[in-house]
Coordinates of C-alpha atoms and ligand atoms in Angstrom, one line a residue:
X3 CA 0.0 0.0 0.0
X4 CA 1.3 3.6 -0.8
X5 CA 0.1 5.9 1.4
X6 CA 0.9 10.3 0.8
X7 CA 1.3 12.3 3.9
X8 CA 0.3 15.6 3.4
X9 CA 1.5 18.2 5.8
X10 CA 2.7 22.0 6.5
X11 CA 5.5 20.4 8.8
X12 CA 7.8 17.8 8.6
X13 CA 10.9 17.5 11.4
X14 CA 13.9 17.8 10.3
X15 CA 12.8 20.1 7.6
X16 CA 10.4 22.3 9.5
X17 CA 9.5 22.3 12.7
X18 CA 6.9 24.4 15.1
X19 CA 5.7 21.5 17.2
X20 CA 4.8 18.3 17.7
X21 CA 3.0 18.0 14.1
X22 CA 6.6 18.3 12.4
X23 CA 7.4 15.1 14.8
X24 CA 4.9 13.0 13.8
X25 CA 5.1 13.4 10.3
X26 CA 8.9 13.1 10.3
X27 CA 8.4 10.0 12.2
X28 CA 5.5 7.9 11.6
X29 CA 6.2 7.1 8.0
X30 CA 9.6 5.8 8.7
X31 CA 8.0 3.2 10.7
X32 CA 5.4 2.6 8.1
X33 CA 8.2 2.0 5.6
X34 CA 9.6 -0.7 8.1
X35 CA 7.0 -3.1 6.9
X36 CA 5.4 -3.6 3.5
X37 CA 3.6 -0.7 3.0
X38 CA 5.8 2.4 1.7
X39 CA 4.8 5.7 2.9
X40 CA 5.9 8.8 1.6
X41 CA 5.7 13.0 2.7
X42 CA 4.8 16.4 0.9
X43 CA 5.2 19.7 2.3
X44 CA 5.5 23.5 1.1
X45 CA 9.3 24.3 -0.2
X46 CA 10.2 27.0 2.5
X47 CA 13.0 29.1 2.8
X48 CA 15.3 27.8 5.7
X49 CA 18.1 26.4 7.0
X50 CA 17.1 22.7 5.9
X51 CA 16.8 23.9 1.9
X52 CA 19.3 25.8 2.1
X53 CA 21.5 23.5 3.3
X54 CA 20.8 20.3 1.1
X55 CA 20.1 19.7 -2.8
X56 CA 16.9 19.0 -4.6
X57 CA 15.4 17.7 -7.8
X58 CA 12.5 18.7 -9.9
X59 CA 10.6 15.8 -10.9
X60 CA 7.6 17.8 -11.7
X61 CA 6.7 21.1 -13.2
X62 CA 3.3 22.8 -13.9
X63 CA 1.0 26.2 -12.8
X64 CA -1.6 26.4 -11.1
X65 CA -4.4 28.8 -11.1
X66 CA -5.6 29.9 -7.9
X67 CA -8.4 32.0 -9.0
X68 CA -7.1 34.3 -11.8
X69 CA -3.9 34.3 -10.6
X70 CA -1.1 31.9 -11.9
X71 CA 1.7 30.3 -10.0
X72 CA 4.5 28.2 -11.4
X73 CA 5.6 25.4 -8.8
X74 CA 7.8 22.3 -9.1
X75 CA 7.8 19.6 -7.4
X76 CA 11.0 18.9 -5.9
X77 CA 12.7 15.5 -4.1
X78 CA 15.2 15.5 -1.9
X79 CA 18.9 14.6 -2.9
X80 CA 21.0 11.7 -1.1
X81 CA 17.6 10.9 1.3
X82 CA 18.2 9.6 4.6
X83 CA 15.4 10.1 6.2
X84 CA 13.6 6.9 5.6
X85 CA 10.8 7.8 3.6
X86 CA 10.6 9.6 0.7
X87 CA 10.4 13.3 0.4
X88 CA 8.5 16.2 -2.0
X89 CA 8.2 19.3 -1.7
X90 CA 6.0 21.6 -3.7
X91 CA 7.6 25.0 -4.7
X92 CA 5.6 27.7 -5.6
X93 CA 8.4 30.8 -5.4
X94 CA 6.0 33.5 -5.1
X95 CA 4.1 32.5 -2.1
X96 CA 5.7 29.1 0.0
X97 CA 9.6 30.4 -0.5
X98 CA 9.2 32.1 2.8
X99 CA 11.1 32.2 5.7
X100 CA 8.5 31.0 8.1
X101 CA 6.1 28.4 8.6
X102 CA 3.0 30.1 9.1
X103 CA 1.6 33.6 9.4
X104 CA -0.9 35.7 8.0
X105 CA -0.7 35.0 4.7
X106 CA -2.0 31.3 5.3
X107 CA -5.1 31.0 3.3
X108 CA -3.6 31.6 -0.1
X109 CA -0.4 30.1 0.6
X110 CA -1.7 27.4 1.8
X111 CA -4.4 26.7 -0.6
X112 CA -1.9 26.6 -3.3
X113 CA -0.4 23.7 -1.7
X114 CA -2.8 21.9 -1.1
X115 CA -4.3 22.6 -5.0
X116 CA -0.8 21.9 -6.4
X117 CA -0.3 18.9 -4.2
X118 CA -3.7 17.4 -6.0
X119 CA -2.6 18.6 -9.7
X120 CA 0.4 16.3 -9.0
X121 CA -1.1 13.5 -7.9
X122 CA -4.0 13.5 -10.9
X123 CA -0.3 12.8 -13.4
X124 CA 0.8 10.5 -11.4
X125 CA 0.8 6.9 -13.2
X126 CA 0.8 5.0 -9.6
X127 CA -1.5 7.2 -7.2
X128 CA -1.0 6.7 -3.7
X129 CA -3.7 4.1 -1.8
X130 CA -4.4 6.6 0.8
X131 CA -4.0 10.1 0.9
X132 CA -3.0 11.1 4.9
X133 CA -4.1 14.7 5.5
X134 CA -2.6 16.2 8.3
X135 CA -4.4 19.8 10.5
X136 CA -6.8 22.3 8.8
X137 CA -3.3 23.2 6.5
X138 CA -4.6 20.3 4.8
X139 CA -8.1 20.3 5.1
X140 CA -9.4 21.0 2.1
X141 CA -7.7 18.2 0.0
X142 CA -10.7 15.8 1.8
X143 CA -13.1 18.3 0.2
X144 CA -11.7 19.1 -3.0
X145 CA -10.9 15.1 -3.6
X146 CA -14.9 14.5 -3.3
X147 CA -16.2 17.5 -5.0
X148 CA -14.0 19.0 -7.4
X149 CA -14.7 18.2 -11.0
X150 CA -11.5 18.0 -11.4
X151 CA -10.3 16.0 -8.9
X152 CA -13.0 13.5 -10.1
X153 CA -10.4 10.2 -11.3
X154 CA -9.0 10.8 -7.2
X155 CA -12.4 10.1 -5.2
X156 CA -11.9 6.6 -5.2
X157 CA -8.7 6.8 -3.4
X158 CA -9.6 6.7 0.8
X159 CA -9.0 10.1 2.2
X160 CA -7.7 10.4 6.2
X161 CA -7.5 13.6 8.5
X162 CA -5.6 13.5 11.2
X163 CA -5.8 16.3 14.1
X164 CA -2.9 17.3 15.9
X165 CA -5.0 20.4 17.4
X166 CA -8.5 21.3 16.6
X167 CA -7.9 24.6 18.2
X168 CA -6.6 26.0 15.0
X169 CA -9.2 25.6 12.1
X170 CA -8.0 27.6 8.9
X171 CA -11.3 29.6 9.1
X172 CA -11.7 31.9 6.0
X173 CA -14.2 34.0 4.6
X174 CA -16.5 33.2 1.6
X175 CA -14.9 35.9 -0.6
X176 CA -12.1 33.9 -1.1
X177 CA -14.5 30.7 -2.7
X178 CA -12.9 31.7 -5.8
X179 CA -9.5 29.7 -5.0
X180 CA -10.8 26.6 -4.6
X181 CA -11.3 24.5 -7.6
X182 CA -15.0 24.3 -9.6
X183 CA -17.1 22.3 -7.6
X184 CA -21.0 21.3 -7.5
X185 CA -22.5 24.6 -5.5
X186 CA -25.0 22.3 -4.5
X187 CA -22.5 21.0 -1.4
X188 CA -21.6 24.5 -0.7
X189 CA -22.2 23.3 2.8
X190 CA -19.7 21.2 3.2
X191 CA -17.6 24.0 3.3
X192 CA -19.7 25.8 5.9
X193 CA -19.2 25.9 9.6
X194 CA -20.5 29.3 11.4
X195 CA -20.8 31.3 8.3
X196 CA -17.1 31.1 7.0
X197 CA -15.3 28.5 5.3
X198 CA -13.8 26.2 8.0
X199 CA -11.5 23.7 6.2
X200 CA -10.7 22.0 9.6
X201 CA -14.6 21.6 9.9
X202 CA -14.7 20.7 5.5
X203 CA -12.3 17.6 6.0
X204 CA -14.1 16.2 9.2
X205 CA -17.4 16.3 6.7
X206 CA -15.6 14.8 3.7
X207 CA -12.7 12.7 5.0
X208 CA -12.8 8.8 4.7
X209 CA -12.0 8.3 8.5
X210 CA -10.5 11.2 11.2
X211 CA -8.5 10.2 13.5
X212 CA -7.0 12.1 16.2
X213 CA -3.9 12.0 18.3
X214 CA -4.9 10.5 22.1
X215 CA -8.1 8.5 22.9
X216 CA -8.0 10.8 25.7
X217 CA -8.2 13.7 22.9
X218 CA -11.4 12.6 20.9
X219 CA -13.1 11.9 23.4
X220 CA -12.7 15.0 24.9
X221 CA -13.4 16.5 21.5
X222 CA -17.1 16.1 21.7
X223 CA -17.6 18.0 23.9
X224 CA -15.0 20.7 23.7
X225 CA -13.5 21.3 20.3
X226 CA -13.3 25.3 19.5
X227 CA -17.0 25.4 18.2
X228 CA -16.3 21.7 16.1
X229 CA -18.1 19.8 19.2
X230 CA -21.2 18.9 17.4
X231 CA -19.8 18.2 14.1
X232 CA -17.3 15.8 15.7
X233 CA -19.7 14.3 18.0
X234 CA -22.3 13.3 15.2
X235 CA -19.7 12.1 12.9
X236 CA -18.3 10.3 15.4
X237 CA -18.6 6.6 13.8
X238 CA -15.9 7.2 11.3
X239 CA -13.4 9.1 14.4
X240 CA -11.0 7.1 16.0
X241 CA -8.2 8.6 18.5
X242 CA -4.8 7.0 18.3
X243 CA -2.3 7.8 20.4
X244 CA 1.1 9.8 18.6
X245 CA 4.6 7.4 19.1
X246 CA 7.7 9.2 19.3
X247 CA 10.6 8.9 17.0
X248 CA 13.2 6.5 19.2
X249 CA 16.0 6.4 16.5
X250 CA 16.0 10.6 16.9
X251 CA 15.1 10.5 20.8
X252 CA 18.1 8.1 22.1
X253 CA 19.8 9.3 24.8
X254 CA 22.7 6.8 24.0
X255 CA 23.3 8.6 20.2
X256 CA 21.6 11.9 20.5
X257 CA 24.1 14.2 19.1
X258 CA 22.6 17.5 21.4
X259 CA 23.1 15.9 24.7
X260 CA 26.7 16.9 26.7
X261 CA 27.3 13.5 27.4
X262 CA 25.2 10.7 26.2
X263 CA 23.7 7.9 28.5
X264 CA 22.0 4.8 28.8
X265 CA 19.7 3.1 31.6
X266 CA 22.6 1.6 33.3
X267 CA 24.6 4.9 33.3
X268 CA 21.9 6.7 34.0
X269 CA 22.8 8.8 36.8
X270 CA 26.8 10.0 35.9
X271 CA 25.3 10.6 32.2
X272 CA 22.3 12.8 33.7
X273 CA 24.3 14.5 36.0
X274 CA 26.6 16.1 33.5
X275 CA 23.3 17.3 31.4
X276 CA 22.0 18.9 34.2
X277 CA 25.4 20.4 35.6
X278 CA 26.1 22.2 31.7
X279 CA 22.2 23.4 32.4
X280 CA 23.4 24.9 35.8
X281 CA 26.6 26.3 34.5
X282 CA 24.8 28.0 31.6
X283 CA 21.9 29.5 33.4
X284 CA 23.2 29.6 36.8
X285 CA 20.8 27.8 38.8
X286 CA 21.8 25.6 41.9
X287 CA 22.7 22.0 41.0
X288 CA 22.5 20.3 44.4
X289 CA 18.2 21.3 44.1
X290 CA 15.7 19.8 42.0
X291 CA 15.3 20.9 38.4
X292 CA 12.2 21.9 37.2
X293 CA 11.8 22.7 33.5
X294 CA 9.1 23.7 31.0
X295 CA 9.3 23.2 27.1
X296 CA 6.6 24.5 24.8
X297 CA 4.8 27.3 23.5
X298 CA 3.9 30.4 26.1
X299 CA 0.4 29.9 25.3
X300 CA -2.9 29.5 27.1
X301 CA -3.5 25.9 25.6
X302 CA 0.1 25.1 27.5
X303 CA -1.3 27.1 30.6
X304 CA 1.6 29.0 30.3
X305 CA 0.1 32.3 31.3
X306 CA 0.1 30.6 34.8
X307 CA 3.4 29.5 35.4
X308 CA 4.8 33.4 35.9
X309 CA 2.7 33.2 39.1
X310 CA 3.0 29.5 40.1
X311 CA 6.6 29.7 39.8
X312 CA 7.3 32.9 41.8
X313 CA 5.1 31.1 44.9
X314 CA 7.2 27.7 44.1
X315 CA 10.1 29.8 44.6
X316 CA 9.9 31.2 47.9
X317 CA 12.2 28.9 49.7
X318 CA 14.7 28.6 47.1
X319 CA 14.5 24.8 47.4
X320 CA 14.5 24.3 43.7
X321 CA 15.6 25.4 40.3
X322 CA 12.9 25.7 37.4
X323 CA 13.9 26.3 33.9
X324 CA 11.7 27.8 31.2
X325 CA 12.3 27.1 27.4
X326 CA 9.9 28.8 25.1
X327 CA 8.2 31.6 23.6
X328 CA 4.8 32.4 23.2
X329 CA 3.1 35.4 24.2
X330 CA 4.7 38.5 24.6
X331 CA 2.8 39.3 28.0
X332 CA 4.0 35.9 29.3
X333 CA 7.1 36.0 27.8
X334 CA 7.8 39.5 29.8
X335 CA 6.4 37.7 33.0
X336 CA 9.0 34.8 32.4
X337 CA 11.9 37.1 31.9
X338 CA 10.7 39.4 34.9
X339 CA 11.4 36.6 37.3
X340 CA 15.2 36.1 36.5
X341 CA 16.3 39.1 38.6
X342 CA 14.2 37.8 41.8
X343 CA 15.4 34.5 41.7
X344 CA 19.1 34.8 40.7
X345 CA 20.7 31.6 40.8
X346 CA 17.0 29.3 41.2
X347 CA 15.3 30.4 37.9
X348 CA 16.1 31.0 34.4
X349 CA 14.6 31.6 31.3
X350 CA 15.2 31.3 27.6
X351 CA 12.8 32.8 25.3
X352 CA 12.9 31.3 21.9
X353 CA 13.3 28.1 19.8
X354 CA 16.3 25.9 20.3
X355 CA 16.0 22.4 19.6
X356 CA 19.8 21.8 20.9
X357 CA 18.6 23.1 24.0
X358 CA 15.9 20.9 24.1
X359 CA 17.4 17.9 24.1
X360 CA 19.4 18.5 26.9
X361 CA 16.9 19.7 28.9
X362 CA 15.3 16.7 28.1
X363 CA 18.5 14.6 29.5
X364 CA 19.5 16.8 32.2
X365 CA 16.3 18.4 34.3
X366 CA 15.1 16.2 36.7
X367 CA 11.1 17.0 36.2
X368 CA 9.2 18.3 33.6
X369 CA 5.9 20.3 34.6
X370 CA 2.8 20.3 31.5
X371 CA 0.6 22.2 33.0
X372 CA -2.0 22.0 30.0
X373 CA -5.2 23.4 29.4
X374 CA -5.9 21.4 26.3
X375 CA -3.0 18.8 25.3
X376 CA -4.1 16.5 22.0
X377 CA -0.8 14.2 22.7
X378 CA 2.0 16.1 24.0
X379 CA 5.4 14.6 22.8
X380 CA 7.3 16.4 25.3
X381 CA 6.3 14.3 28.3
X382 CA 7.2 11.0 26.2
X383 CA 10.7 12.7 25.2
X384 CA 11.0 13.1 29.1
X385 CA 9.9 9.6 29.7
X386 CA 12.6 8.0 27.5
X387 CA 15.4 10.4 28.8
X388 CA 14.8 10.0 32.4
X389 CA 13.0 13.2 33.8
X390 CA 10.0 12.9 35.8
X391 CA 6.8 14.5 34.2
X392 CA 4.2 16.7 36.3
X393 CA 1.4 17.1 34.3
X394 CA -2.2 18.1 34.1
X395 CA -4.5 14.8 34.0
X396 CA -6.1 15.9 30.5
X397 CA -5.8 14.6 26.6
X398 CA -2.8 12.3 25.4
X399 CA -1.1 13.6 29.4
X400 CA -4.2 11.4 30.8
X401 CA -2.9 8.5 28.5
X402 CA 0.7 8.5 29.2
X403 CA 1.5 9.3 32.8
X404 CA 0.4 8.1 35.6
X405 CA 0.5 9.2 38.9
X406 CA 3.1 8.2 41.4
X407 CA 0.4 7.8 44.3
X408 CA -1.4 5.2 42.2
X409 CA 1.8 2.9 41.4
X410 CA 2.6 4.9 38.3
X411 CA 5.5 7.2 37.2
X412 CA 4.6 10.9 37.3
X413 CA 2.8 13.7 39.2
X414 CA -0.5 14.3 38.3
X415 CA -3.2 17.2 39.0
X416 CA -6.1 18.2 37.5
X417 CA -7.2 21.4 37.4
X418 CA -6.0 24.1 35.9
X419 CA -4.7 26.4 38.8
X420 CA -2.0 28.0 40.4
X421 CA -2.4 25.8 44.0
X422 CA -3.1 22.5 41.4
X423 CA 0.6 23.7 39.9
X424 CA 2.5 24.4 43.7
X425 CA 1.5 21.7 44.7
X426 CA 2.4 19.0 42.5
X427 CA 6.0 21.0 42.4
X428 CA 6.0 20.4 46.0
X429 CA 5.4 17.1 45.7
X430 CA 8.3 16.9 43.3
X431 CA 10.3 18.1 45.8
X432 CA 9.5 16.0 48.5
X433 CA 9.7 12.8 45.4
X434 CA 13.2 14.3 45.0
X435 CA 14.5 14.3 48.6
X436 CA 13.6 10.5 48.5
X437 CA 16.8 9.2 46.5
X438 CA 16.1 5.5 46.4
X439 CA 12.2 6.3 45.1
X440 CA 13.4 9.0 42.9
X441 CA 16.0 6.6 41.3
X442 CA 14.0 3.5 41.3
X443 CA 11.1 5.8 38.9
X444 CA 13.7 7.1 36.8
X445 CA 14.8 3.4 35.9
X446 CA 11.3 2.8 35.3
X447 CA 10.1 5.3 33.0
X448 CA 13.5 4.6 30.8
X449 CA 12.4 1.3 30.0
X450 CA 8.6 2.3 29.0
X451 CA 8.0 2.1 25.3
X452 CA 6.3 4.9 23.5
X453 CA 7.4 4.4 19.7
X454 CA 5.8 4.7 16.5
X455 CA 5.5 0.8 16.3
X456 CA 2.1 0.1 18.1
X457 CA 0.9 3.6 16.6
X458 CA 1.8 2.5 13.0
X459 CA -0.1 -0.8 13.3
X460 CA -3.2 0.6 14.3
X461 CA -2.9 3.0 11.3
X462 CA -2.1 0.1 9.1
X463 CA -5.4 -1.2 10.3
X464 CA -7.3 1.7 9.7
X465 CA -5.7 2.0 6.4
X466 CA -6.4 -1.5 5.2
X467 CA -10.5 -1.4 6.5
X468 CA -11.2 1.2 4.5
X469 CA -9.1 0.2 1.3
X470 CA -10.1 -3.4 0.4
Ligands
ADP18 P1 2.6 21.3 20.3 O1 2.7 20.7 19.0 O2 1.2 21.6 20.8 O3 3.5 22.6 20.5 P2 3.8 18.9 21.3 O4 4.1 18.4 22.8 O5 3.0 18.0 20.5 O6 3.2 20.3 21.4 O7 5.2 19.1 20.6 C1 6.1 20.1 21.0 C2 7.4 19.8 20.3 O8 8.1 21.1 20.1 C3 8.4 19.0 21.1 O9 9.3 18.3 20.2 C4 9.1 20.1 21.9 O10 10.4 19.6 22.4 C5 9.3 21.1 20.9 N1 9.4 22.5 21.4 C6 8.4 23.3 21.8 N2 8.9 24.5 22.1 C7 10.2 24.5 21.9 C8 11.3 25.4 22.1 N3 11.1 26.6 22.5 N4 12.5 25.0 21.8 C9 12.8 23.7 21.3 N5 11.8 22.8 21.1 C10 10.5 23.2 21.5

């Protein structure tokens, strides 16, 4: 079976969260058994293009309402990635230096139509097309409806949602771009009065799946204004729960890390993780080290953490370590907190996937204090590398970690709250003082396994019941 992954993200080539992940991961592990799986994604500008060579296997235009854009599509040179890899390069509007911004209808759009002019020429068309977020939510749409997409509607159509937050929404002036369709099933287009291509693929999508059990269920009945939709087409919505990429995330080859480590060497290769983490920002070694990794947003509950983590900090009986940016106003709470707590807290506001990593390897807890969390990766990152998660009981959080008071591996609260957030640092705390527990949990949550291979085989069975 040949199955197309369609996506805005794609780690190592782009990466703003978890979606790049998953779709950098999850078709290396498909290609691992007979299916072969494949990857397209917008051409951007970046360090990754810029830094490797590509080949045009495919040229054409596209006309995205009266306007014409060239675009080729490109693979890339001496792959190692284990899968293969297309871009689609449309100079005039996906050459740009970012992921996403403001500009996302159009841009966007013109992938996803150039990404279905290319399939139409191909002479072996994929078995399943694997849309991925509202980026690619119109491909389920355009596949059933377009007249000229007709030949493709027999080919099954998946949506997977990494975050319903974020839905595409754009207004009805802009029908134009998408390709001729029956005006008849205007509707499917429809959600609230705009055109919601987030809502369009959950209409017109062979299955939708989701990243957590946790997460679709949860869906129904809180989904950004998708609830109902979701809930009455819940028959053909299944939630499986994300993997993690273990051949990327292993802490004995994972280039980032000071000093790499295994389960046996756990402690001496942890210890000189966290000691470069001290040194750089200054925080006191000999207390436990409390990070967060994500984006300063309210789905993170980062707006919280200014005010959590100047109460945590009172006695000076920890470290915490912040690594992210978000919100400015959060971002300016973050950085405010440096000069009160010299040598206890630090902050870096920005991206740094270097830095990640050895976080990763070298804190000794790592708080998700999430509002809304479809998977989360970082907590299974944290798992494999040895550093305790503390995490809100909600989404794919509720599904990996369990707490420590009920014979499992991590500290668990469930509200969203300042108190709920103190106190499970406190608890970390006290969970650190106790060296033999501490150690004997860190062993444990080593050896648990969270990659792509269960993951994939449920996919392959989704795959295979809805393409006899
Ligand atoms: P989301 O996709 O909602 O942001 P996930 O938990 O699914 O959250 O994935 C987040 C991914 O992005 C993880 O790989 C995490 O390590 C990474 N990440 C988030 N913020 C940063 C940052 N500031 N620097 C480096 N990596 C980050």
């Amino acid at each position: 079976m040949n199955i197309l992954h369609i996506s805005a993200e794609c780690y190592p080539v782009a990466k703003v969260g978890g979606l790049a992940d998953v779709v950098g991961a999850l078709p290396k592990y498909q290609n691992n058994t007979e299916d072969s799986s494949a990857v397209i994604m917008p051409f951007y500008n970046n360090k990754f293009t810029q830094t490797h060579s590509f080949s045009s296997i495919y040229n054409a235009s596209i006309n995205l309402g009266q306007t014409i854009y060239d675009y080729d599509v490109l693979t890339l040179n001496n792959n190692t990635l284990g899968f293969e890899l297309f871009f689609v390069d449309i100079k005039e509007l996906l050459f740009t230096d970012y992921v996403y911004s403001s500009d996302d209808t159009d841009r966007f759009l013109a992938f996803q139509v150039a990404v279905m002019d290319w399939v139409l020429t191909l002479k072996s068309k994929p078995n399943i097309l694997h849309c991925h977020d509202h980026h690619t939510g119109l491909i389920p749409f355009m596949a059933q409806e377009s007249f000229k997409y007709k030949t493709l509607n027999a080919i099954p159509v998946i949506t997977t949602i990494h975050n319903a937050q974020y839905q595409g929404w754009f207004k009805f002036d802009k029908l134009n771009l998408i390709p001729e369709f029956n005006g008849n099933n205007i509707g499917l287009l429809d959600w609230g009065n705009t055109i919601n291509p987030l809502a369009a693929a959950i209409k017109c999508a062979w299955r939708v799946t989701t990243v957590s059990p946790t997460y679709m269920e949860e869906l129904q009945s809180r989904a950004n204004g998708l609830e109902s939709l979701l809930a009455s087409e819940s028959s053909k919505c299944i939630g499986i729960l994300n993997g993690i990429d273990t051949e990327v995330w292993n802490t004995e080859t994972d280039e980032f890390l000071i000093k790499n480590y295994n389960k046996k060497a756990l402690a001496s290769g942890r210890k000189a993780n966290k000691e470069w983490l001290c040194d750089e920002f200054n925080l006191d070694f000999n207390k436990p080290l409390i990070a967060f990794i994500g984006r300063l947003v309210g789905e993170k509950g980062a707006d919280l953490l200014p005010e959590a983590f100047n109460l945590a900090l009172q006695k000076n009986d920890l470290s915490i370590l912040v690594l992210g940016s978000g919100f400015q106003e959060t971002e300016k709470e973050l950085n405010k907190l440096k000069d009160k707590f010299i040598g206890h807290y630090n902050a870096y506001i920005g991206y740094n996937e270097k830095l990640s990593h050895i976080v990763y390897a070298g804190a000794d807890f790592l708080l998700m204090p999430s509002r809304v969390e479809p998977c989360g990766l970082n907590q299974m990152y944290s798992l494999r590398y040895g550093t305790i998660p503390i995490v809100r009981r909600i989404g794919g959080l509720k599904d990996t970690v369990s707490d420590i008071g009920d014979e499992g591996f991590g500290i668990c609260h469930n509200n969203v709250t300042v108190e709920e957030i103190v106190y499970s640092i406190s608890r970390a705390i006290t969970l650190f003082d106790d060296k033999k527990e501490f150690e004997k949990i860190r062993q444990k949550i080593m050896s648990i396994d969270h990659s792509w291979n269960a993951s994939a085989l449920e996919y392959k069975k989704l795959y295979h019941s809805i393409n006899q």
